[in-house]
XYZ file of C-alpha atoms in Angstrom:
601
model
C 70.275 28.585 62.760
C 71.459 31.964 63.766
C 70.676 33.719 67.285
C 71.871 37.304 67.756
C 71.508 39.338 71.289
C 72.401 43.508 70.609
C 72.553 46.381 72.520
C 73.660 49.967 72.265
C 73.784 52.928 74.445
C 70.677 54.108 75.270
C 69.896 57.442 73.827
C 69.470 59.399 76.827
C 73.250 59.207 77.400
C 73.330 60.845 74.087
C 71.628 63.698 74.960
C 73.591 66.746 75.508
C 71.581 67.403 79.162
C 70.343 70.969 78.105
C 67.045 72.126 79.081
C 65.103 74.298 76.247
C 64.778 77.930 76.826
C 61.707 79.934 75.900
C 62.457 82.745 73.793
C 61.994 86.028 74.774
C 60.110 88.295 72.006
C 59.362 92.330 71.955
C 61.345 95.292 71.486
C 61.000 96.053 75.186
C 61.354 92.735 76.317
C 64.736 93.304 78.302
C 62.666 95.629 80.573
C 61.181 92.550 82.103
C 63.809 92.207 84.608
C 64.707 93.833 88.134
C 67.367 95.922 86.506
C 64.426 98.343 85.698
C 64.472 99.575 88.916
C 68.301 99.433 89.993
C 70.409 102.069 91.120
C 72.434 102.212 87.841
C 69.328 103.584 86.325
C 68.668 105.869 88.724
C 72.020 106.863 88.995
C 72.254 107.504 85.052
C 69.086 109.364 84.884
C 68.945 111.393 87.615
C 71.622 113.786 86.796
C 70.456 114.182 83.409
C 66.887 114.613 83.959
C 67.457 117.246 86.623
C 69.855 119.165 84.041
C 66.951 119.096 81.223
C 64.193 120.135 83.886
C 65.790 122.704 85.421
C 67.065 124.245 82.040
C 63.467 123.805 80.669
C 62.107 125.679 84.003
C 64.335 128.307 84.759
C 63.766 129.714 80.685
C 60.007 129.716 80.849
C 59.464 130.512 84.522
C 62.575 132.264 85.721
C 64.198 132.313 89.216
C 67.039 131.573 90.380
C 69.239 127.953 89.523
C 69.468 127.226 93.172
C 66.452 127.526 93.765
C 65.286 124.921 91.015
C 67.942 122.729 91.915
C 66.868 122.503 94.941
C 63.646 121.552 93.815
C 64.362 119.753 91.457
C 67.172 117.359 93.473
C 64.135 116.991 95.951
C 61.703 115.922 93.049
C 64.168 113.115 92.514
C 64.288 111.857 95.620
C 60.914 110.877 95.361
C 61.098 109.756 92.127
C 63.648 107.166 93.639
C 61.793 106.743 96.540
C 58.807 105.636 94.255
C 60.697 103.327 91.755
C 62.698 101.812 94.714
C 58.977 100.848 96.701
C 57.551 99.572 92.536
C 60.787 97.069 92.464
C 59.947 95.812 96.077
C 56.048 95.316 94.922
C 56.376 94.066 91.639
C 59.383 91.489 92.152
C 59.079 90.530 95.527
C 59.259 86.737 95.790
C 61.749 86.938 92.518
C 58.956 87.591 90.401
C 59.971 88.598 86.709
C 57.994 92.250 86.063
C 56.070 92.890 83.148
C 56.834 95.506 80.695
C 53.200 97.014 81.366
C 54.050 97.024 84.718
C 57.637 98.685 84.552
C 56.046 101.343 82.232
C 53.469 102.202 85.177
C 56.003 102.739 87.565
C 57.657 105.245 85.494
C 54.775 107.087 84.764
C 53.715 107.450 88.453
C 57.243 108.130 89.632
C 57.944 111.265 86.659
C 54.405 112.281 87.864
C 54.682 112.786 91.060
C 58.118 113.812 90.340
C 56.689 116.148 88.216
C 53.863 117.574 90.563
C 56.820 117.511 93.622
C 58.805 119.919 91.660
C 55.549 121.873 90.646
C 54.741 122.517 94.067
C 58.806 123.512 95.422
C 58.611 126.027 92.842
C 55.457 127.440 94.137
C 56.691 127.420 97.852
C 59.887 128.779 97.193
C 59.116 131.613 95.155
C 60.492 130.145 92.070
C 56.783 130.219 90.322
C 53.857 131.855 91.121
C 51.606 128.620 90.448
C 52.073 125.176 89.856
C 51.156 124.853 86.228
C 49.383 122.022 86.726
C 48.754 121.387 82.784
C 52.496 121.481 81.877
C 53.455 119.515 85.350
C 50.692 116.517 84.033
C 52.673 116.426 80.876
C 55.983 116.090 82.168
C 55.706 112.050 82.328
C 55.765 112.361 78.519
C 58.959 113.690 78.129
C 60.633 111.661 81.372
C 59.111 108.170 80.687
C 60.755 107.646 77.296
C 64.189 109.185 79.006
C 63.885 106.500 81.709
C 62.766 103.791 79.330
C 65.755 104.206 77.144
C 68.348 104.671 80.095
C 66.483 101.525 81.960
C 66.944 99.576 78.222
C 70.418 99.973 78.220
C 71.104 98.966 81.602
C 68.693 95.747 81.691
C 70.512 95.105 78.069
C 74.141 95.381 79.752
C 72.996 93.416 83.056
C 71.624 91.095 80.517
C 74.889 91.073 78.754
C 76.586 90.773 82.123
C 75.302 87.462 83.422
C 75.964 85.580 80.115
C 79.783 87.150 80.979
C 79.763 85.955 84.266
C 78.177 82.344 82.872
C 81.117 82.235 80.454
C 83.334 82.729 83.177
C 81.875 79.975 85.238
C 82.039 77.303 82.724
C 85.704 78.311 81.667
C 86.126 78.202 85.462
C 84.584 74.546 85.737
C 86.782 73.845 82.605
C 89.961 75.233 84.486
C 89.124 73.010 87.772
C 88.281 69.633 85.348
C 91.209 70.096 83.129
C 93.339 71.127 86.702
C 92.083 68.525 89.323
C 90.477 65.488 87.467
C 93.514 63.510 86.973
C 94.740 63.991 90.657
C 91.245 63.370 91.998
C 90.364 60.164 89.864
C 94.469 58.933 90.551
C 93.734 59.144 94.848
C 90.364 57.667 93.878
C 91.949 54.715 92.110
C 94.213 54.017 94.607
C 92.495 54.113 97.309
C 89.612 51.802 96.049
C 92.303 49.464 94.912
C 94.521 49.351 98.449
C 90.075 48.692 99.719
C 89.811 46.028 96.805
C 93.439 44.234 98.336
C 92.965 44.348 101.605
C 89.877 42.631 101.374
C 91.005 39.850 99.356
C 93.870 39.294 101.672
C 92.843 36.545 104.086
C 91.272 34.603 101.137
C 94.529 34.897 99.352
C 96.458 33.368 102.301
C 94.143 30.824 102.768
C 94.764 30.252 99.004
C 98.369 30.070 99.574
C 98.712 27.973 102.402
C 96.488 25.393 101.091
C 98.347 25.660 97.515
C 101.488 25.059 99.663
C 99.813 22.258 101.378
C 98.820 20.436 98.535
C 102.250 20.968 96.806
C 103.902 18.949 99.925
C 101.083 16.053 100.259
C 99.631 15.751 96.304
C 96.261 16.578 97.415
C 94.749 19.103 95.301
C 91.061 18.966 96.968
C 91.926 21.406 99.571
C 93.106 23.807 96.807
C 90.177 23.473 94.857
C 87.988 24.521 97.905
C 90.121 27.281 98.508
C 89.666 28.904 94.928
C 86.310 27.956 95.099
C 85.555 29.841 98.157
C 88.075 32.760 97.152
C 85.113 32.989 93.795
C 82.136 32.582 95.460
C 82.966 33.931 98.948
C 84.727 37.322 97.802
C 85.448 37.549 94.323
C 82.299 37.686 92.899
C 79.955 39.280 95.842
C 82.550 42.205 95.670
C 83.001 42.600 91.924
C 78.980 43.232 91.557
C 79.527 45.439 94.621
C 81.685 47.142 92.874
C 79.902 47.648 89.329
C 76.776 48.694 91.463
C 75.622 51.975 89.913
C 77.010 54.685 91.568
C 76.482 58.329 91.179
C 79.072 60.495 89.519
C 80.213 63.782 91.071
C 81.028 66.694 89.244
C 84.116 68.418 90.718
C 82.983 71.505 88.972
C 79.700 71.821 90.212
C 81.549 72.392 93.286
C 83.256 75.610 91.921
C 82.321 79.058 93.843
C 80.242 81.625 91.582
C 82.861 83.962 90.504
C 82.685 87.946 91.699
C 80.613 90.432 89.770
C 81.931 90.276 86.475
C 82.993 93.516 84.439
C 81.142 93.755 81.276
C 83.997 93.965 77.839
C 82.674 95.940 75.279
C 84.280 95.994 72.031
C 87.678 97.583 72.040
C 86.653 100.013 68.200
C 83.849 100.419 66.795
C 82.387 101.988 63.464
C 81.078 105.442 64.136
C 78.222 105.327 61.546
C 76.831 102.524 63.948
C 75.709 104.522 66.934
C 73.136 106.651 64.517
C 69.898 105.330 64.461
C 68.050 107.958 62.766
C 65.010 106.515 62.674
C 65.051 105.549 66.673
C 65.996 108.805 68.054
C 63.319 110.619 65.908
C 60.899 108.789 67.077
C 61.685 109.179 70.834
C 62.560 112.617 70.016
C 58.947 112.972 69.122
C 57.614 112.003 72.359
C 59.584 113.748 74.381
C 59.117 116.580 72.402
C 55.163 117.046 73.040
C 55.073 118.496 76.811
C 57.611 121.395 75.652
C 54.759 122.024 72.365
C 51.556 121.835 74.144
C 52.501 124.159 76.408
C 53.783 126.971 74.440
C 51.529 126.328 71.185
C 48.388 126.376 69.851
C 47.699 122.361 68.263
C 48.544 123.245 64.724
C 51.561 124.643 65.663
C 52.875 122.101 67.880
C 52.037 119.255 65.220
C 54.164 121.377 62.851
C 56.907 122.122 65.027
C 56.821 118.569 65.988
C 57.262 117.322 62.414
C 59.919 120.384 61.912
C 62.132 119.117 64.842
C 61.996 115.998 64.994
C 62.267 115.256 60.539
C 65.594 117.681 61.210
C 67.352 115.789 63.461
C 66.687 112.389 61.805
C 67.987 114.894 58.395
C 71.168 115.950 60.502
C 71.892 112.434 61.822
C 71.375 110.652 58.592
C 73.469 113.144 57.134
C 76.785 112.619 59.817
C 76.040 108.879 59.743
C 76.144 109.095 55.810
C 79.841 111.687 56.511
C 80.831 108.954 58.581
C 81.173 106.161 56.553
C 83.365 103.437 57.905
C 84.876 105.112 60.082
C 86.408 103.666 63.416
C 87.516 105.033 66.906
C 88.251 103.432 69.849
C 85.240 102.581 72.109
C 85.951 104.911 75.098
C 86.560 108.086 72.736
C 83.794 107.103 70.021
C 81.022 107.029 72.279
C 81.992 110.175 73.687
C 81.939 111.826 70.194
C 78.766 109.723 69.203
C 76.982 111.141 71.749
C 78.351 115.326 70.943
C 77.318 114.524 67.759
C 74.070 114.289 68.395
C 73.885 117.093 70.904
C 74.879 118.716 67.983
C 72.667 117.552 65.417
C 70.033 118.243 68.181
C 71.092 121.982 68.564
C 71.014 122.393 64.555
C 67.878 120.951 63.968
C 66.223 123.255 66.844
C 67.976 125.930 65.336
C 66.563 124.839 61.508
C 63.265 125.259 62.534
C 64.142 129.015 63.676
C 65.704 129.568 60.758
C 62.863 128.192 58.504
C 60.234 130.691 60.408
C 58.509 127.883 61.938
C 57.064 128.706 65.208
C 58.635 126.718 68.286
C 58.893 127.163 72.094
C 61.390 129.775 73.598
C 64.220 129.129 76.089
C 64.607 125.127 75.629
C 67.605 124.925 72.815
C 69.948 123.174 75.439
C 67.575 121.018 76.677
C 66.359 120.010 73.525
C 70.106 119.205 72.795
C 70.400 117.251 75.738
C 67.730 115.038 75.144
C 68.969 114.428 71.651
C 72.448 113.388 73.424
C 70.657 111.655 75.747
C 68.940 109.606 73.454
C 71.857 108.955 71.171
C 74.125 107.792 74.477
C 70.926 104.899 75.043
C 71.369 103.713 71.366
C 75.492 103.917 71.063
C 75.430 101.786 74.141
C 72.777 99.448 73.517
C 74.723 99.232 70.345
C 78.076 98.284 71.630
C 76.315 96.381 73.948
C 74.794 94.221 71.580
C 77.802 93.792 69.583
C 79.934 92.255 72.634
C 76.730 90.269 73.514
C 76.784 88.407 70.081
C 80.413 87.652 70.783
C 80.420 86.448 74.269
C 77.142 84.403 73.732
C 79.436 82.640 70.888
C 82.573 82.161 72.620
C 79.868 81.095 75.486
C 78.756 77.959 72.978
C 82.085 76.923 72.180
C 83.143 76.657 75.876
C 79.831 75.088 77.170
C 80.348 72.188 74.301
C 84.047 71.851 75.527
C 82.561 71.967 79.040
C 79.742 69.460 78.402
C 82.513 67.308 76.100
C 84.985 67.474 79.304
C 81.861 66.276 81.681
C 80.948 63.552 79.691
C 84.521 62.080 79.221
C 85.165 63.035 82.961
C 82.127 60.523 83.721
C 82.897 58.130 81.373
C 86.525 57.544 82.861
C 84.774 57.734 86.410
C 83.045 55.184 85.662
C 85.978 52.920 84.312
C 88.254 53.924 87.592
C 85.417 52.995 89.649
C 84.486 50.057 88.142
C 87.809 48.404 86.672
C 87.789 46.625 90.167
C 84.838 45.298 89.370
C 85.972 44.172 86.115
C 89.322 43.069 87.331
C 87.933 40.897 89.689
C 85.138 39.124 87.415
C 87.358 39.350 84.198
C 91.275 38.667 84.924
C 91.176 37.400 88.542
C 88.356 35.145 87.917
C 89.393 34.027 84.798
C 92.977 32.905 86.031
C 91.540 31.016 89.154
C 89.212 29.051 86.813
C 92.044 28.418 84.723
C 94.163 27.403 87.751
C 91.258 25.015 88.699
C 90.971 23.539 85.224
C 95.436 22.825 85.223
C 94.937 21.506 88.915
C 92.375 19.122 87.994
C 94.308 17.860 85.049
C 97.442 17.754 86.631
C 98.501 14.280 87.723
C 100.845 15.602 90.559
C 100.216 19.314 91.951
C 104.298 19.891 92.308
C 105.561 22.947 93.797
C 106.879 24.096 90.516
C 103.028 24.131 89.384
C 101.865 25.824 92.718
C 103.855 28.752 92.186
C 102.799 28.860 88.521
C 99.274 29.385 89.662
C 100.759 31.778 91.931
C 102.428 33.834 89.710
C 99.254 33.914 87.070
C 97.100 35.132 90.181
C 99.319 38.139 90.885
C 99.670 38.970 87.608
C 95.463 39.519 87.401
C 96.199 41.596 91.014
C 98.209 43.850 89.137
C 95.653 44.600 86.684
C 94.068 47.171 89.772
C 97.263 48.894 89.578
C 96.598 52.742 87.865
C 96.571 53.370 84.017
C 99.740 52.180 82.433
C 102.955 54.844 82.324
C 103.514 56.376 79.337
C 105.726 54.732 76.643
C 104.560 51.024 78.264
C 102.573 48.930 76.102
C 99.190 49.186 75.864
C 96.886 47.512 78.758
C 95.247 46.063 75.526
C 98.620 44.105 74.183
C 99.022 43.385 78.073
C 95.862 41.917 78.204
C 96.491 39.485 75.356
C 99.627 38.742 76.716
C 98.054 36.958 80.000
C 95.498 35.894 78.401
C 98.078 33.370 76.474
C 99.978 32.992 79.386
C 97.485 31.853 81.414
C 95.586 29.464 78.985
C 98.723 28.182 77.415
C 98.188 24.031 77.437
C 95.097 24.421 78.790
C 92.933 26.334 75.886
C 93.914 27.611 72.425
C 93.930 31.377 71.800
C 94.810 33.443 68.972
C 94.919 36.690 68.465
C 95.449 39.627 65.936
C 96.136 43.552 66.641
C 97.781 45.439 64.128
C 99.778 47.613 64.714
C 97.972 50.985 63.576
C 95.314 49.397 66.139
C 97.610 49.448 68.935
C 98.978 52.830 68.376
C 95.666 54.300 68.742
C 94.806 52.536 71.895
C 98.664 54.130 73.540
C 97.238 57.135 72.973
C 93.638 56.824 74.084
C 93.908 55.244 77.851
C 90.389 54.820 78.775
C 89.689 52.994 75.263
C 92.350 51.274 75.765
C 91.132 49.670 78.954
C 88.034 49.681 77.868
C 88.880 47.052 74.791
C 90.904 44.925 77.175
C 88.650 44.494 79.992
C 85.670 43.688 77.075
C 88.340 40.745 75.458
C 88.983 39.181 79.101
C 85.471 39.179 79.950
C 84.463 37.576 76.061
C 87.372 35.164 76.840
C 86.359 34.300 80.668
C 82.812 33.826 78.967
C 83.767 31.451 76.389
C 85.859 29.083 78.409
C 83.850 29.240 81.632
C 79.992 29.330 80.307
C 80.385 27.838 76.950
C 83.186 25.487 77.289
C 84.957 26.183 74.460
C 88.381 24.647 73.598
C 89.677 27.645 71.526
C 88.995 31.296 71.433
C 90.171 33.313 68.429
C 90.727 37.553 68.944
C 90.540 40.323 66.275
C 90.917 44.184 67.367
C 91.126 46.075 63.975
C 90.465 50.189 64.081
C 87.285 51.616 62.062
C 88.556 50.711 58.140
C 88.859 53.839 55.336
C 85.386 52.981 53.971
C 83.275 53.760 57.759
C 81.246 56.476 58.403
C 84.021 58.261 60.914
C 87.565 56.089 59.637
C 89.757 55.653 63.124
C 86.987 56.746 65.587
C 86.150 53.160 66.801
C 87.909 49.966 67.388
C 86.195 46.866 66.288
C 86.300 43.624 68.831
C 85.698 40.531 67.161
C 85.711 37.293 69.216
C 84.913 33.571 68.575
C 84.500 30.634 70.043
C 83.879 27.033 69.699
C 81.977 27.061 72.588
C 78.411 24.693 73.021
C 74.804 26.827 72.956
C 73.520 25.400 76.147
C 76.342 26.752 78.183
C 75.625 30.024 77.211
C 74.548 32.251 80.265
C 71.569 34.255 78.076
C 70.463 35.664 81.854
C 71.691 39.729 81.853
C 74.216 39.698 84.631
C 77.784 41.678 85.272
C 78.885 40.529 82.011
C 76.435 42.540 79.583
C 76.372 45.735 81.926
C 79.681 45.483 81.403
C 79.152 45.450 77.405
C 76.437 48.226 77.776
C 78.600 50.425 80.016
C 82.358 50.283 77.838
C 80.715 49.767 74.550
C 78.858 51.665 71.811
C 77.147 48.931 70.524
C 77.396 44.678 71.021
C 75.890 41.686 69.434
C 76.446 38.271 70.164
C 75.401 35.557 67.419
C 75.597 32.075 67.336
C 76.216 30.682 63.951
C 76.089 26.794 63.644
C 79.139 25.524 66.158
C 80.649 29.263 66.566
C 79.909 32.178 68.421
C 81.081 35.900 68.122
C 80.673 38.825 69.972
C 81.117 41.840 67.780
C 81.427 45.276 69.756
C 82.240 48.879 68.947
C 84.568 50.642 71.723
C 84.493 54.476 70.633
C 88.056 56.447 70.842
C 88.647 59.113 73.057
C-alpha cells in the first residue's frame, strides 16, 4: 500500500502582484488629464495666438500694433483667467476631466477672449465696432490651436510620469541592490545574539547537570535538563520564530525623485514630423473664421479646399524631398517647423496665383498657424517616439525590480526564519540524539559529556551568518553533522555529487534552503518514525527536465514505522511549503521518502 502527502507553492505567490490597467482609447484621449489646463499650455499658446490675432486684426481693421497688443495681451488674461477657474471646477477633488468637458472650456475661454478683444478695439479707437459676427467665430480658429498645443503637453506630461516611474523603480533597484545585504546581515545578527541569549540559562543548566552526571553516573538529571531545554525553550521559540511575519520592502521606503526632465530622442528622421493629412485637416478649421468673414459661401468653400489641398500638396511634396533624412532633435524641429511656415506661405500664395478668390492681409498668419500646427505634430511625434522607448526600458526594469523583490523576500524569509529552523532542525535533532547515546550509555564519562557538548555547539553555530565565500557549502556542512552526530547511534548515508555542490556554493539561499529541508527529513525520521537508518540523495535537475540545472532534487528515505509518523501539519511542513517548490512524502511498504524540489537562485 502506498500513501503520498504533496504540496506546492500556492499560486498566488506566483503571481507577479500587478494590478490590470484599463486602457485608454480615442484620439483625444490624453486631453483627459489636468495638464489641459496647466501653465505650459498657456504659456505655449499665448504668445502665438496673440501674434496670429493681432496680425489677422491690424490687416483687416487697421490701427496701430500697440494698440492691438494691448488688447490683445488683455484678451489673454482672461482667457487664462477662464481656463485657470475650468481646471479648479472640473478637477477639483482629483477628478480626471472629460474630453467634452476640456473642449468646453476652450470654447468659452477663446470666446470671451474673443469678444474681450472685440470690445478693447472698440474703446480704444482701434475699430469702430465690435464685429460681433467675426468675434463669434474666432473660437473656431483658437480651439483647434489650443487643442493641439494642450495635446502635446498632456502627451509629454504623460510621457513624463512614466520617466519619473522609471526612475523610481531603477531607484528602488539602486537601494535593494545597495542596502539589502547590509540590512538582512544586522538583521541576522541581531536575531541570532536574541536567539543566544535566550537559550543561555537553559544551556547552563544543561551543562552543569551534564557535569554533574559525568562525576556521580547519574544520567536522570541530564535527561531532565535536555528535556526541559526542548520543551521549555527550544521548541516554544522555534514556532515563535517561524510565526508569519510581514516582509518590509526597503524600497518602498525610497523618496519620490524631483521632477524629472523629459529625453527626447537625440536624431530624428525629418520626413517624420509631416503629417500631411493632420495639418490639413486642422488647417481647415482654423481656416473658416478668416473665409466667412471676407467671402461669400461659395467662395469660402473653394478657397477652403484651395488652401488647405495646397499645403497638404506642399508638405507631401518636402516630406517626399526629404526622404530619410536625419538631424539632430534640437535643430530638426526647428527646421520642421520653418518648413511648414513655408509650405503654409506657398500654398496661400498658390491660391493667388491660381485666381482663386481668398481673404486679404492674413498671409503671415496663415503661415503661422501652419507652423503652429506642424510644431504640435513634430513634438507629439518625438514625443511618442521616446515614450515607446522609455515605456520598454520601463518593463525590463520593473521585471528586474519585481525579480529583486521577490528574491529579497524570499531570503527575508530564510534570515528570519533559519532560527526557527535551527532550533527545531539541528539543535533539536542533536539533543535527541544526545538523549538517545545517554540512555544507551552504560557509564555517562566525562569524555562522553563533552561529546554531547561539542555536538550541541556545533548546531549553535548553525545561527551564525551565510557561510564565507570559498567555505564549503552549508549543504556538505550539514551532512557532515548530520554523520557526526548519529555516528553509532543511527546509520546515514548520503550522496552529493559534485556538479550538485558547485551549484549550491554559488546559490546561498538554496543552499540553506536544501540543508535545513535534509536536517528537518532526518530529525523526522529518527524522532517520529523511529527509523534505524536514513539514506540522502541531492542530485541537480538531470539533461532530460523541463529547465536542466534550475532545481535540486532532495530525495530521502527511511526505514522508519507508519504509526510514528506525525501526519498533523505542524513546523515541519510549513517548513516544506515555505523553502520548497513542491514536496511529497510516500510510504511504500517498510520505506518512506520525501521527494522535494528546492528552486536555484
Amino acid at each position: 500500500m502506498t500513501t503520498v502527502e504533496k504540496a506546492s507553492r500556492p499560486e498566488a505567490e506566483r503571481s507577479d502582484g500587478l494590478e490590470p490597467t484599463a486602457p485608454t482609447s480615442g484620439k483625444l484621449a490624453p486631453l483627459r488629464s489636468a495638464s489641459a489646463f496647466s501653465w505650459p499650455v498657456l504659456a505655449l499658446y499665448c504668445p502665438a495666438g496673440l501674434a496670429i490675432q493681432v496680425s489677422g486684426n491690424q490687416s483687416n481693421f487697421g490701427g496701430s500694433s500697440v494698440a492691438w497688443v494691448a488688447a490683445g495681451a488683455i484678451a489673454m488674461v482672461v482667457l487664462c483667467a477662464i481656463l485657470v477657474g475650468s481646471r479648479r471646477l472640473i478637477c477639483r477633488g482629483n477628478r480626471v476631466p472629460g474630453v467634452g468637458s476640456v473642449l468646453l472650456a476652450y470654447s468659452v475661454a477663446t470666446l470671451a477672449q474673443s469678444l474681450t478683444l472685440g470690445l478693447l478695439s472698440t474703446l480704444n479707437g482701434a475699430s469702430d465696432e465690435i464685429h460681433l459676427a467675426f468675434r463669434l467665430s474666432g473660437p473656431l480658429l483658437q480651439v483647434p490651436l489650443l487643442t493641439a498645443i494642450a495635446y502635446l503637453v498632456c502627451r509629454h506630461d504623460a510621457h513624463r510620469r512614466k520617466v519619473a516611474e522609471l526612475e523610481r523603480s531603477r531607484a528602488r533597484l539602486l537601494a535593494i541592490d545597495q542596502s539589502l545585504e547590509v540590512a538582512l546581515d544586522r538583521l541576522e545578527s541581531e536575531l541570532s545574539g536574541a536567539v543566544r541569549s535566550s537559550l543561555e540559562p537553559a544551556l547552563r543548566e544543561l551543562d552543569v547537570a551534564l557535569t554533574e552526571a559525568s562525576r556521580h553516573g547519574e544520567a536522570q538529571p541530564a535527561l531532565e535538563a535536555l528535556a526541559s531545554l526542548l520543551e521549555d525553550r527550544i521548541r516554544p521559540l522555534s514556532h515563535e520564530l517561524a510565526g508569519d511575519q510581514p516582509a518590509s520592502d526597503p524600497a518602498a521606503e525610497q523618496a519620490v525623485p524631483p521632477r524629472t526632465r523629459v529625453p527626447l530622442p537625440k536624431r530624428f528622421h525629418l520626413a517624420d514630423g509631416f503629417r500631411p493629412t493632420l495639418v490639413a485637416l486642422v488647417l481647415a478649421v482654423a481656416a473658416i473664421p478668416t473665409a466667412i468673414r471676407d467671402l461669400a459661401p461659395l467662395h469660402s468653400l473653394l478657397y477652403l479646399s484651395a488652401f488647405c489641398g495646397g499645403t497638404f500638396v506642399v508638405l507631401a511634396l518636402v516630406r517626399k524631398v526629404l526622404g530619410t533624412a536625419e538631424a539632430r532633435s534640437g535643430p530638426g524641429v526647428v527646421a520642421v517647423v520653418a518648413l511648414h511656415g513655408v509650405a503654409g506661405r506657398i500654398a496661400f500664395a498658390l491660391v493667388g496665383a491660381a485666381g482663386i478668390q481668398r481673404p486679404e492681409g492674413i498671409a503671415l498668419a496663415a503661415s503661422m498657424v501652419v507652423a503652429l500646427i506642424g510644431a504640435a505634430v513634430v513634438g507629439d511625434m518625438l514625443v511618442s517616439a521616446r515614450r515607446a522607448a522609455t515605456e520598454a526600458d520601463l518593463a525590463t526594469v520593473t521585471g528586474r525590480l519585481e525579480q529583486a523583490v521577490t528574491l529579497m523576500r524570499r531570503r527575508q524569509r530564510l534570515v528570519t526564519r533559519r532560527l526557527a529552523f535551527v532550533l527545531h532542525g539541528s539543535l533539536q535533532g542533536s539533543l535527541h540524539a544526545a538523549a538517545i547515546r545517554i540512555r544507551q550509555a552504560d557509564d555517562l564519562t566525562a569524555r562522553l559529556a563533552n561529546e554531547l557538548r561539542g555536538d550541541i555547539t556545533a548546531a549553535l553555530t548553525q545561527m551564525d551568518q551565510r557561510r564565507p565565500m570559498g567555505e564549503s557549502s552549508r549543504t556538505r556542512t550539514t551532512l557532515d553533522e548530520i554523520a557526526s552526530v548519529w555516528e553509532g547511534v543511527r546509520t546515514v548515508t548520503a550522496r552529493l555529487d559534485p556538479r550538485t555542490e558547485a551549484l549550491l556554493e554559488v546559490n546561498d539561499d538554496t543552499d540553506e534552503a536544501v540543508s535545513v529541508v535534509v536536517q528537518e527529513a532526518v530529525n523526522n525520521a529518527f524522532r517520529h518514525g523511529s527509523a534505524s537508518s536514513v539514506r540522502i540523495e541531492l542530485t541537480a535537475t538531470d539533461e532530460q527536465s523541463i529547465a536542466p540545472g534550475r532545481e535540486i532534487s532532495v530525495v530521502i528515505e527511511d526505514d522508519g514505522s507508519a504509526t510514528g509518523v506525525d501526519r498533523r501539519p505542524g513546523l515541519g511542513s510549513a517548513l516544506l511549503d515555505e523553502l520548497c517548490d513542491s514536496w511529497t512524502r510516500e510510504r511504500d511498504g517498510g520505506t518512506m521518502t520525501l521527494r522535494a524540489q528546492v528552486a536555484l537562485g
